GROMACS .gro file of C-alpha atoms in nm:
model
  398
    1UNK     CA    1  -4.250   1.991  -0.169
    2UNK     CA    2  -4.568   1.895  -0.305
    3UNK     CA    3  -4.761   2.215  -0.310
    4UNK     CA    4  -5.081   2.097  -0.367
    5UNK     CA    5  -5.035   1.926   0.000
    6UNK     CA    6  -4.840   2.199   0.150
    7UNK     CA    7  -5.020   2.313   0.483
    8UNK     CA    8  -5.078   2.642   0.428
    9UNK     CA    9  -5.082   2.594   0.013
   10UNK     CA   10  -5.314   2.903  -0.081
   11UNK     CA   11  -5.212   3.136   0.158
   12UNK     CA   12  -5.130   3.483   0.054
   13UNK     CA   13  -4.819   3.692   0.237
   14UNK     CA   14  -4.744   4.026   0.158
   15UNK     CA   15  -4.414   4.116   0.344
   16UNK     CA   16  -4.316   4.491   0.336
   17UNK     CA   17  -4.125   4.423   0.666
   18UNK     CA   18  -3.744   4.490   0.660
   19UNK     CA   19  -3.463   4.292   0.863
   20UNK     CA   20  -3.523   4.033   1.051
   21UNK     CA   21  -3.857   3.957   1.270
   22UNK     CA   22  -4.098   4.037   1.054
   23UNK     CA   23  -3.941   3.887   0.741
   24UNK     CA   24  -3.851   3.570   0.940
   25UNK     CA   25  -4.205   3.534   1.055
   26UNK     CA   26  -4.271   3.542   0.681
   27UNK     CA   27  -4.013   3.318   0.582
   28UNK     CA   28  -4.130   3.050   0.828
   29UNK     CA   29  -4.505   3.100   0.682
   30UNK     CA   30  -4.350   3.041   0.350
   31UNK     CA   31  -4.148   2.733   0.432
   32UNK     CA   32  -4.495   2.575   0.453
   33UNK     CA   33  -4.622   2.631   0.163
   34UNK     CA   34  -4.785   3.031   0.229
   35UNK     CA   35  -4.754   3.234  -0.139
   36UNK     CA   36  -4.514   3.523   0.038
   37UNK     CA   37  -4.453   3.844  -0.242
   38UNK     CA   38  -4.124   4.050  -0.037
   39UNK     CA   39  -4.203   4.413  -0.099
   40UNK     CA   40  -3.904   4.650  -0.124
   41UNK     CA   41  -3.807   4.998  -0.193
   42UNK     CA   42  -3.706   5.041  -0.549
   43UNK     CA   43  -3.379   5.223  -0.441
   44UNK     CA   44  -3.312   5.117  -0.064
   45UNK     CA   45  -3.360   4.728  -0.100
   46UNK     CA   46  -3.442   4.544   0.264
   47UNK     CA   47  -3.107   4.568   0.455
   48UNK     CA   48  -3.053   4.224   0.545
   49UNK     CA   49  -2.914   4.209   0.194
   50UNK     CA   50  -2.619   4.369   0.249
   51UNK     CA   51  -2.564   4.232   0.670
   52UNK     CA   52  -2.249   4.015   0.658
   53UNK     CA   53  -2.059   3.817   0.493
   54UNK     CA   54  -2.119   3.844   0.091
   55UNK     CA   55  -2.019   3.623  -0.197
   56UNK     CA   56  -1.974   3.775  -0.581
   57UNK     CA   57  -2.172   4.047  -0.414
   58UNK     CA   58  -2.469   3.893  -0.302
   59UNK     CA   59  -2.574   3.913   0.044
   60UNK     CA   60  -2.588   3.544   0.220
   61UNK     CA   61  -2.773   3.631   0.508
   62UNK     CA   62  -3.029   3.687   0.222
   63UNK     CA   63  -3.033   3.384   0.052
   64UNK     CA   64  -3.153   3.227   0.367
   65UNK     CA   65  -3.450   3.516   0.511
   66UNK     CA   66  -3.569   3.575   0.200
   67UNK     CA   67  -3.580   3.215   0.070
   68UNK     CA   68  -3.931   3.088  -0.091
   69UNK     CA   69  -4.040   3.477  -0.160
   70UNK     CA   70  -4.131   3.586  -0.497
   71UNK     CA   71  -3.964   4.001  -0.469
   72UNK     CA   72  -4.101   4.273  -0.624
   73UNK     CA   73  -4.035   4.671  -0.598
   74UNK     CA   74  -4.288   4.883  -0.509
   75UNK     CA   75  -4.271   5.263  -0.335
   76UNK     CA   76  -4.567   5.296  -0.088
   77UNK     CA   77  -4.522   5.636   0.012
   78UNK     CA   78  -4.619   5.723  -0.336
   79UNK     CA   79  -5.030   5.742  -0.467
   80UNK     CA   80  -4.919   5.487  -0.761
   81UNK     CA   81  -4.737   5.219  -0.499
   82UNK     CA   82  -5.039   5.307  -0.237
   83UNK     CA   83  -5.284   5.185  -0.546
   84UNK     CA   84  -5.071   4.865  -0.683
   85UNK     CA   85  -5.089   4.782  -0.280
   86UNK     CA   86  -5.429   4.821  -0.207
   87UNK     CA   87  -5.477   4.601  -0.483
   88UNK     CA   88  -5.255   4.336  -0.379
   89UNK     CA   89  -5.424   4.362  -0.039
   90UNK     CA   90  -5.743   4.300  -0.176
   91UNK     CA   91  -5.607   3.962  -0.259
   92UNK     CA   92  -5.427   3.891   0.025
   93UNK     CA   93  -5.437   3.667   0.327
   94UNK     CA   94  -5.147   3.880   0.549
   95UNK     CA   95  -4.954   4.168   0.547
   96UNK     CA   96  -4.671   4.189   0.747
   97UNK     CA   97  -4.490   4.533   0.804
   98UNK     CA   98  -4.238   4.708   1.048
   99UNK     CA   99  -4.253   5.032   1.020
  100UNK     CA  100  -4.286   5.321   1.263
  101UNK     CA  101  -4.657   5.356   1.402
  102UNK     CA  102  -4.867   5.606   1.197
  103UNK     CA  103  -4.637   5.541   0.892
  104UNK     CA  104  -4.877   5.352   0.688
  105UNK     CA  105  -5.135   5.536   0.814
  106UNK     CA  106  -4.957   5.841   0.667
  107UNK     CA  107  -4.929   5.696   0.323
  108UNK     CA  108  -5.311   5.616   0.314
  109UNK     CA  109  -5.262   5.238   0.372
  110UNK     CA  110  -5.366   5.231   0.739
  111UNK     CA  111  -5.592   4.949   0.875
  112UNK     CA  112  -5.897   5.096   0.805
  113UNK     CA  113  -5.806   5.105   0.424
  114UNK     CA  114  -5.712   4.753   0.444
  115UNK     CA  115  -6.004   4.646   0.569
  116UNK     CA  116  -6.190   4.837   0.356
  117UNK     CA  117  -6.079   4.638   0.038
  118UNK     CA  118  -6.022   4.319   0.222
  119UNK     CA  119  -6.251   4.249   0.580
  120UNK     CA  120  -6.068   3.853   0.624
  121UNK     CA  121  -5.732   4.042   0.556
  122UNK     CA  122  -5.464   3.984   0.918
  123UNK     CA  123  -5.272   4.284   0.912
  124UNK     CA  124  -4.949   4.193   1.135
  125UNK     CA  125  -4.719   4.454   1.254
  126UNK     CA  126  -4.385   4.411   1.418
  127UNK     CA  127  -4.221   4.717   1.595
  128UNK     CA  128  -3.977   4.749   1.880
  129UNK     CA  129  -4.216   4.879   2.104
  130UNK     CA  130  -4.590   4.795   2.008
  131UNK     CA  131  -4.839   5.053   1.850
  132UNK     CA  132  -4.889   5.252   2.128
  133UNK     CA  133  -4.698   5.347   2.509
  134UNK     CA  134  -4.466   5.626   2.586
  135UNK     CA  135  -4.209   5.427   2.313
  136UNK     CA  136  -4.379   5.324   2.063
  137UNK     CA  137  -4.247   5.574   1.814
  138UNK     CA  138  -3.911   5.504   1.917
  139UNK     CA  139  -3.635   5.336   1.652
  140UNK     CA  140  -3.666   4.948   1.811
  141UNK     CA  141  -3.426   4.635   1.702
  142UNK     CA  142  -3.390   4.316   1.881
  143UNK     CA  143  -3.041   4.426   2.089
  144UNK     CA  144  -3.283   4.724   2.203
  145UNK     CA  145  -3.529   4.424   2.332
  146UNK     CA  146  -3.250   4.224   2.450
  147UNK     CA  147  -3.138   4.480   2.687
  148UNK     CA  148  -3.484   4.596   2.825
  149UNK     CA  149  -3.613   4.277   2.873
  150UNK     CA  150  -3.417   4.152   3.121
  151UNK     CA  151  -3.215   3.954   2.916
  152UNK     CA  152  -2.883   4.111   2.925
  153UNK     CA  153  -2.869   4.227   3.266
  154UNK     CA  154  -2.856   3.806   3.376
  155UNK     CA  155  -2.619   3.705   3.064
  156UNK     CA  156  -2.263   3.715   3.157
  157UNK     CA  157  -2.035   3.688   3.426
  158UNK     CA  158  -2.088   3.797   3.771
  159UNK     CA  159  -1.790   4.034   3.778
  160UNK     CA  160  -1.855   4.137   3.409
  161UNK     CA  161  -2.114   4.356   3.256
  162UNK     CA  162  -2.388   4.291   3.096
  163UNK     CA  163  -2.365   4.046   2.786
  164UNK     CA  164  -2.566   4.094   2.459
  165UNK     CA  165  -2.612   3.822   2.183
  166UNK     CA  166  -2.379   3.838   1.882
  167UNK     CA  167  -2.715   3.736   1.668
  168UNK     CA  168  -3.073   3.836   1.621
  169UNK     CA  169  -3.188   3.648   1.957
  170UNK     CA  170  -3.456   3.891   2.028
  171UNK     CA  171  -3.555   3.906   1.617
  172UNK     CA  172  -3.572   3.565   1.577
  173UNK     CA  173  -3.776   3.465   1.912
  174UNK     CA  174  -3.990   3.813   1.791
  175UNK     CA  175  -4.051   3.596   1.465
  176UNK     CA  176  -4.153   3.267   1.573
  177UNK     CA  177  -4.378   3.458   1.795
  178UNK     CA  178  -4.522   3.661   1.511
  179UNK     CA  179  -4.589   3.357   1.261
  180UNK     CA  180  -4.833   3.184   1.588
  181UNK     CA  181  -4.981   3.489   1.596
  182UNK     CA  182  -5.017   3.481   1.236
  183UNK     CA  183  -5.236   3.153   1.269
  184UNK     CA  184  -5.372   3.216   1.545
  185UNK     CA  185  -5.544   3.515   1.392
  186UNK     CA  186  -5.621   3.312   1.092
  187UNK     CA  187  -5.776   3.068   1.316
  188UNK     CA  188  -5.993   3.357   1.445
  189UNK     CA  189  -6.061   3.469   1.097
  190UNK     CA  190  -6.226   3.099   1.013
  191UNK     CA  191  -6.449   3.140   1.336
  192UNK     CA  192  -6.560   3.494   1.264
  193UNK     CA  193  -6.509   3.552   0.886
  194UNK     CA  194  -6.326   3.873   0.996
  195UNK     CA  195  -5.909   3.974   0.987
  196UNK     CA  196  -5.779   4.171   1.230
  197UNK     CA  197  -5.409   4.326   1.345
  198UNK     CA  198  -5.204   4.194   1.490
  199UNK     CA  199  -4.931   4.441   1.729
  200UNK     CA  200  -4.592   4.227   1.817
  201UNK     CA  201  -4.370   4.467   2.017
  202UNK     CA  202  -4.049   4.280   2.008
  203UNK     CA  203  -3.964   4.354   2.310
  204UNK     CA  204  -4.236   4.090   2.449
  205UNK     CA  205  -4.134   3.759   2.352
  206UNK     CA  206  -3.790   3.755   2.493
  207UNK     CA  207  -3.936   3.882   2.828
  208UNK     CA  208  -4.177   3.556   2.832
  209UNK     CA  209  -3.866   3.284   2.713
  210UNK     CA  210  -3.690   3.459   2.999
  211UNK     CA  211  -3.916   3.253   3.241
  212UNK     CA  212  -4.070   3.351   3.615
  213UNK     CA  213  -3.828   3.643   3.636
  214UNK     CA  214  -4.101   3.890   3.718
  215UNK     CA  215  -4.333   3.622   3.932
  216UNK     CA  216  -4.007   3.589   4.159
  217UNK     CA  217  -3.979   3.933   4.196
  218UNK     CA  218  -4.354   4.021   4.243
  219UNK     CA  219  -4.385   3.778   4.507
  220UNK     CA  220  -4.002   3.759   4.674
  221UNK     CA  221  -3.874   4.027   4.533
  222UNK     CA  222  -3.614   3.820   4.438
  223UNK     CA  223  -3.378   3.984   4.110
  224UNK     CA  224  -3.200   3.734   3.913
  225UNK     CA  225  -2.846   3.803   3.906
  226UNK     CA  226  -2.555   3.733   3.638
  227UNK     CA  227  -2.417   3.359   3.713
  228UNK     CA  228  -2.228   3.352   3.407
  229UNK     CA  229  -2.251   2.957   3.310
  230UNK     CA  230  -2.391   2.814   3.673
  231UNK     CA  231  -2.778   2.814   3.732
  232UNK     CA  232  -2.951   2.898   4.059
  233UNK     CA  233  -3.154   2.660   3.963
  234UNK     CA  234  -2.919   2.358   3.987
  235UNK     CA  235  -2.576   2.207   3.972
  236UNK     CA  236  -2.341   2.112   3.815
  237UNK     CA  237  -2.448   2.322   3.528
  238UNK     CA  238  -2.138   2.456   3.322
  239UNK     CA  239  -1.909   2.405   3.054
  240UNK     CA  240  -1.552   2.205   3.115
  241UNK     CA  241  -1.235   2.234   2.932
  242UNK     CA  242  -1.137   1.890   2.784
  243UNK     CA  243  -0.806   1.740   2.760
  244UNK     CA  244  -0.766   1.822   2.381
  245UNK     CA  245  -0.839   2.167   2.442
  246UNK     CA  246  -1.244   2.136   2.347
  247UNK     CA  247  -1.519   2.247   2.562
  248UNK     CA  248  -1.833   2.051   2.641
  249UNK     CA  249  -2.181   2.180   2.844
  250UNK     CA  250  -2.297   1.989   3.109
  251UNK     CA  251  -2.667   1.973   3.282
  252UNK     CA  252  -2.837   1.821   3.590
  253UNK     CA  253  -3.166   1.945   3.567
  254UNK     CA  254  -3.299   1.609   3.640
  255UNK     CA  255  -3.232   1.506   3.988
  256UNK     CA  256  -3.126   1.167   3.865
  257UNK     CA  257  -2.882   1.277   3.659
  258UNK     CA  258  -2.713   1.466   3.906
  259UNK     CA  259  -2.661   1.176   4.083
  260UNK     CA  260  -2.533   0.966   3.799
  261UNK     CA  261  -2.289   1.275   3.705
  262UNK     CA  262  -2.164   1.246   4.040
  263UNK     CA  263  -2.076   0.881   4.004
  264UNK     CA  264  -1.922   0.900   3.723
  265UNK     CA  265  -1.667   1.156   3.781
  266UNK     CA  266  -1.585   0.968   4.106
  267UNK     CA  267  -1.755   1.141   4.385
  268UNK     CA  268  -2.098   0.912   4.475
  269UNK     CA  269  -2.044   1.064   4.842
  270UNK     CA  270  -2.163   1.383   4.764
  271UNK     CA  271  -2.485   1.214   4.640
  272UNK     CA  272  -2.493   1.165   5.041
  273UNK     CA  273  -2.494   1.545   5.135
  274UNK     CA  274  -2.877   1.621   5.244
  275UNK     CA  275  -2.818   1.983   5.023
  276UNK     CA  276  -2.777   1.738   4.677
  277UNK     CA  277  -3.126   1.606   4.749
  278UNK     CA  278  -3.261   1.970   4.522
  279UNK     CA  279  -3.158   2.188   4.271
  280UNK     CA  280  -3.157   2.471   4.464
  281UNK     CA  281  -2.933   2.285   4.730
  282UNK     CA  282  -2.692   2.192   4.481
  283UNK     CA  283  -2.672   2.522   4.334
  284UNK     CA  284  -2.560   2.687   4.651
  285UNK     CA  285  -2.302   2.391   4.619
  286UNK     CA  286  -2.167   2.493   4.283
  287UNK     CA  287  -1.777   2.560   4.321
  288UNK     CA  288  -1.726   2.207   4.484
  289UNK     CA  289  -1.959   2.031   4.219
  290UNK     CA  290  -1.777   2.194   3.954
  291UNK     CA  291  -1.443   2.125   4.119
  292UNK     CA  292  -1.547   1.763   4.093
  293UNK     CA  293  -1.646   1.762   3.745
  294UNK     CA  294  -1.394   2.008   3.609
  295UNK     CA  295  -1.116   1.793   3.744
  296UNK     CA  296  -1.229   1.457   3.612
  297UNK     CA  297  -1.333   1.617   3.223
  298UNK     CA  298  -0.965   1.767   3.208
  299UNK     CA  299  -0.809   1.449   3.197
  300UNK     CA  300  -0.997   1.312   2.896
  301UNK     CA  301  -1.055   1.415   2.569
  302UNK     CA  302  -1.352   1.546   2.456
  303UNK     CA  303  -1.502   1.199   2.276
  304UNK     CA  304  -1.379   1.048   2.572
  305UNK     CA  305  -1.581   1.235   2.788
  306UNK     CA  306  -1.907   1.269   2.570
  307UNK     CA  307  -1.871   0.896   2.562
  308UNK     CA  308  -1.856   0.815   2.876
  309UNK     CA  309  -2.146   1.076   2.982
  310UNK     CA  310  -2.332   0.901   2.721
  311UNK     CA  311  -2.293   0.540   2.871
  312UNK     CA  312  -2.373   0.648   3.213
  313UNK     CA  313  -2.714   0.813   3.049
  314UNK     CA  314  -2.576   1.150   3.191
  315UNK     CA  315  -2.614   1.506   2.997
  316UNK     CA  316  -2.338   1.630   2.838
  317UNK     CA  317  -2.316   1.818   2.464
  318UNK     CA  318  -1.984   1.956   2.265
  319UNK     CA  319  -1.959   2.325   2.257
  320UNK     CA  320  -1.979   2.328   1.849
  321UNK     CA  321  -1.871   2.616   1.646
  322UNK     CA  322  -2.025   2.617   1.314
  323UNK     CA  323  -1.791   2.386   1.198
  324UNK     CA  324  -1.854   2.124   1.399
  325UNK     CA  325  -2.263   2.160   1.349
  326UNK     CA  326  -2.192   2.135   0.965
  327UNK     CA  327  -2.059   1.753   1.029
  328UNK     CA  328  -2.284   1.682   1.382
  329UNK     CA  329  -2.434   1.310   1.284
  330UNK     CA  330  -2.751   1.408   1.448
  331UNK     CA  331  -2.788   1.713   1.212
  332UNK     CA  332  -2.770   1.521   0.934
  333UNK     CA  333  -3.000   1.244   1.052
  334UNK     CA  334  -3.275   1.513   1.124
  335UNK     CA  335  -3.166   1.685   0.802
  336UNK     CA  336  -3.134   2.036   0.979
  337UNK     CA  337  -2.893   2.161   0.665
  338UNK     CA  338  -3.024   2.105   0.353
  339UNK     CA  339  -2.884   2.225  -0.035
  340UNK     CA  340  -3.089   2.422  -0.213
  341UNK     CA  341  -2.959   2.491  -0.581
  342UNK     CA  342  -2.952   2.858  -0.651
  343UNK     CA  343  -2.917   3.026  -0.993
  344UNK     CA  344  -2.681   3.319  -0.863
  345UNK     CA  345  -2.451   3.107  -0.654
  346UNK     CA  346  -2.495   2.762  -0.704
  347UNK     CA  347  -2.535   2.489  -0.406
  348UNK     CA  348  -2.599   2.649  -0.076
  349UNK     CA  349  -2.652   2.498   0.264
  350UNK     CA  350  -2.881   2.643   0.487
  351UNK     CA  351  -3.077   2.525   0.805
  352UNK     CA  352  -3.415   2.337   0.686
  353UNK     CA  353  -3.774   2.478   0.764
  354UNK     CA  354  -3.852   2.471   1.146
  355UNK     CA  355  -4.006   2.144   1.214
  356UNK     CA  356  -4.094   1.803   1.069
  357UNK     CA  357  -4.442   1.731   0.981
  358UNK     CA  358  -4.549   1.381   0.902
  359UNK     CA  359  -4.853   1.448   0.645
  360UNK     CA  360  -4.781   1.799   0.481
  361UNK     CA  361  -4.429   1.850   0.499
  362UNK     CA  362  -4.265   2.219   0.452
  363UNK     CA  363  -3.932   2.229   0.220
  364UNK     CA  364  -3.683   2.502   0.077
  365UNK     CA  365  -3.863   2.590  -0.286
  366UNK     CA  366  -3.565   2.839  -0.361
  367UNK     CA  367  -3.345   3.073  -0.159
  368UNK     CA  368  -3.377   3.446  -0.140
  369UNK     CA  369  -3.405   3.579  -0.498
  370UNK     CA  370  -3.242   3.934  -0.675
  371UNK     CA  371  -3.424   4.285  -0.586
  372UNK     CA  372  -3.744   4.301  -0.745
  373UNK     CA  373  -3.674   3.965  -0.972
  374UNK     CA  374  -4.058   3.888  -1.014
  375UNK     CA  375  -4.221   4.277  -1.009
  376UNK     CA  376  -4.370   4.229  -1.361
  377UNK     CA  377  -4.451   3.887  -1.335
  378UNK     CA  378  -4.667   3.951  -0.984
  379UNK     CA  379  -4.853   4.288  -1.149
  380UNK     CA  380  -4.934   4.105  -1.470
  381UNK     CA  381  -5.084   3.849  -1.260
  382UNK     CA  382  -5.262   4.153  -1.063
  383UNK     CA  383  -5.439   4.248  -1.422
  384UNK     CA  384  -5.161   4.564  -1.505
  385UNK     CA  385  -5.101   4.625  -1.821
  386UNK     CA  386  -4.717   4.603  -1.939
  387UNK     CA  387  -4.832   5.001  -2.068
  388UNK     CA  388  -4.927   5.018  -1.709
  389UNK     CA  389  -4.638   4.873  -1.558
  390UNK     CA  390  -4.385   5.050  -1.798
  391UNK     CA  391  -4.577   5.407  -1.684
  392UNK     CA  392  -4.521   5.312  -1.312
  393UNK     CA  393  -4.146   5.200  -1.370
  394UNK     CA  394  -4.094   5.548  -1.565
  395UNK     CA  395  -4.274   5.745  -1.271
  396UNK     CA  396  -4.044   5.564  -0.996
  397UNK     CA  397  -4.316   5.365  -0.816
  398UNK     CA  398  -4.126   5.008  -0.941
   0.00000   0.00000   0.00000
C-alpha cells in the first residue's frame, strides 16, 4: 500500500484495548492506512496472544489482530506510564481502551485529562456493558453479549438449548461497530474542531444485526423462537445432505427463487398452492418443502447439485469448512486471503482488510509483531531520552 494515498494516512491510534473488539476496531482502522501504537502491560501482554492454536510459540490468532500495529510496553497504572501516555495522547487522533469504567479515571488518565492535553482527541471505549447502568462495572465479553442479546436464545434447535457461537461473533460485530463510530466521531471532530468519547457496550450491536426482534414484540408481542436451520420468514431455507456425504445451504428469500427451487427439484405444483404465494406462507409449509428438496439433493453429489442450482439461477452455497474456503475460486478472485511475509514465521495467510476501495486501497503492511518490539523506537520519536527510557525500563514502567 501506498501510504501516502492510504485513506486514513496520518491518523494516530493508540490501542490499550485487550482481546478482541476493541483491538479489531483498531486493526480495521489500521488496515487503511491509520498509524495504530498497541499498548500492553510489560508483564501480562494482551491475551489474544496466547488464544489458540500456536506455532514455535507464537500466538496465531495474533499475527492476524494485531497486524499493521507498531507494540510498545507501557504500565498505566503507574505516574511514569500515566506521563509517557499523556504525552502520546497529546499527539494522538484515538484512543481506544476496554477497561472497567472508572479504571482510567483511577490512574489519572480519565477523559477530562485527555482532553486537557488534546481537545480534537476521540476517546473510544469498549466495555461489555457501556459506562454506566446497573452493569456497567460488571466483567463483559462477547459470549456474555451473545446470550443477553437475544442471540442465543433463537440459535439452535427447537428441542435443544440455547446455542452460542464457537467465535468472537459478538466481538467482532462490537468492532466493526466501534471503527464507524470511530469516523463518525472524527467526522464530528472536522465539523466542530472538538473530540469526544465514544461508549460501545458490546452488548448493542448484536442486538441491532439481530433485526425487528423487539419491534415484533412491542407491537405483537410476538417472541422469536429457536427454528434451528428453517426461517419463519420463508421456505425452503435449510441445509441438505448431498450424495457424497457434503452439505450445502439453501435460500428462497426471493419469491422467484422459490419458485424456480421448486421446479427444479421436480415439484412446480406446489408453486400452485395459494400459501407459496409469501414467505410467511411457505414457512408454515416447511417440512413438505424440505421433504421436496431434501429428497432430490440426496441423490446428487454436491457439484452436481451446486451446478444445477446454479443453471436454474437458484440459491444454493457449500457448507465450507476452512478447508474448503482456503481453495473457494471466488475467494481467490476477490483476494479475501492474502500472504503477508513475517519475520518470526515466515509466509502466513490471513483474510485481507475488510473491503475493496477503488482510489485508496487498504493492504496488510505486516502481521502482529513481538511484545513491545517498537517501545524505544515510538518514545525516541516522542522526544525521551535513551537516559530517559533506560530509567523507566529500570523502574518497571516499560
Amino acid at each position: 500500500m501506498n501510504e501516502s494515498v492510504a485513506p486514513l494516512a496520518g491518523l494516530r491510534v493508540l490501542d490499550l484495548a485487550t482481546l478482541f473488539a476493541g483491538p479489531l476496531a483498531a486493526t480495521m482502522l489500521g488496515d487503511f492506512g491509520a498509524e495504530v501504537v498497541k499498548i500492553e502491560h510489560p508483564l501480562k501482554p494482551d491475551p489474544s496472544r496466547g488464544h489458540g492454536p500456536a506455532k514455535d510459540g507464537v500466538g496465531l490468532w495474533w499475527k492476524l489482530l494485531g497486524r499493521n500495529k507498531r507494540t510498545m510496553t507501557l504500565d498505566l497504572s503507574c505516574p511514569g506510564g500515566r506521563d509517557v501516555l499523556l504525552r502520546l495522547a497529546a499527539e494522538a487522533d484515538v484512543v481506544v481502551e476496554n477497561f472497567r469504567p472508572g479504571t482510567l479515571e483511577r490512574w489519572g488518565l480519565g477523559w477530562e485529562e485527555l482532553r486537557a492535553v488534546n481537545p480534537r482527541l476521540v476517546l473510544t471505549r469498549v466495555t461489555g456493558f457501556g459506562q454506566f447502568g446497573p452493569y456497567a462495572r460488571r466483567p463483559g465479553f462477547g459470549t456474555l453479549a451473545e446470550a443477553m442479546s437475544g442471540f442465543a436464545a433463537v440459535t439452535g434447535e427447537p428441542d435443544g438449548p440455547p446455542t452460542l457461537p464457537p467465535f468472537g461473533l459478538a466481538d467482532s460485530i462490537a468492532a466493526l461497530a466501534t471503527a464507524y463510530a470511530v469516523m463518525t466521531a472524527l467526522a464530528g471532530r472536522d465539523r466542530t474542531g472538538e473530540g469526544q468519547v465514544v461508549d460501545m457496550a458490546i452488548i448493542e450491536p448484536i442486538l441491532t444485526v439481530l433485526g425487528p426482534q423487539p419491534l415484533w414484540y412491542d407491537q405483537l408481542g410476538y417472541v422469536q423462537p429457536r427454528t434451528g436451520n428453517r426461517s419463519r420468514n420463508n421456505a425452503p431455507r435449510n441445509t441438505y445432505r448431498t450424495a457424497d456425504g457434503h452439505w450445502v445451504a439453501v435460500s428462497t428469500s426471493a419469491q422467484s427463487v422459490a419458485e424456480r427451487v421448486m421446479r427444479l427439484v421436480g415439484r412446480p405444483e406446489l408453486t400452485e398452492e395459494p400459501w407459496f404465494a409469501s414467505g410467511t406462507g411457505r414457512a408454515e409449509h416447511a417440512g413438505e418443502l424440505d421433504e421436496a428438496v431434501g429428497h432430490w439433493v440426496s441423490r446428487r453429489t454436491r457439484e452436481e447439485a451446486v451446478s444445477a442450482f446454479e443453471k436454474a439461477e437458484a440459491a444454493i452455497a457449500p457448507v465450507q469448512d476452512v478447508r474448503d474456503v482456503m481453495e473457494d475460486p471466488q475467494y481467490r478472485a476477490l483476494g479475501t486471503l492474502v500472504e503477508v511475509d513475517d519475520p518470526e514465521l515466515g509466509p502466513l495467510r490471513m483474510q485481507n482488510v475488510l473491503f475493496r476501495l477503488s482510489g485508496t486501497p487498504g493492504a496488510i503492511r505486516w502481521a502482529g509483531r513481538p511484545h513491545g518490539a517498537d517501545t524505544e523506537e515510538i518514545l525516541a520519536e516522542l522526544g525521551l531520552s535513551a537516559e530517559r527510557i533506560s530509567s523507566l525500563r529500570a523502574d518497571g514502567v516499560l
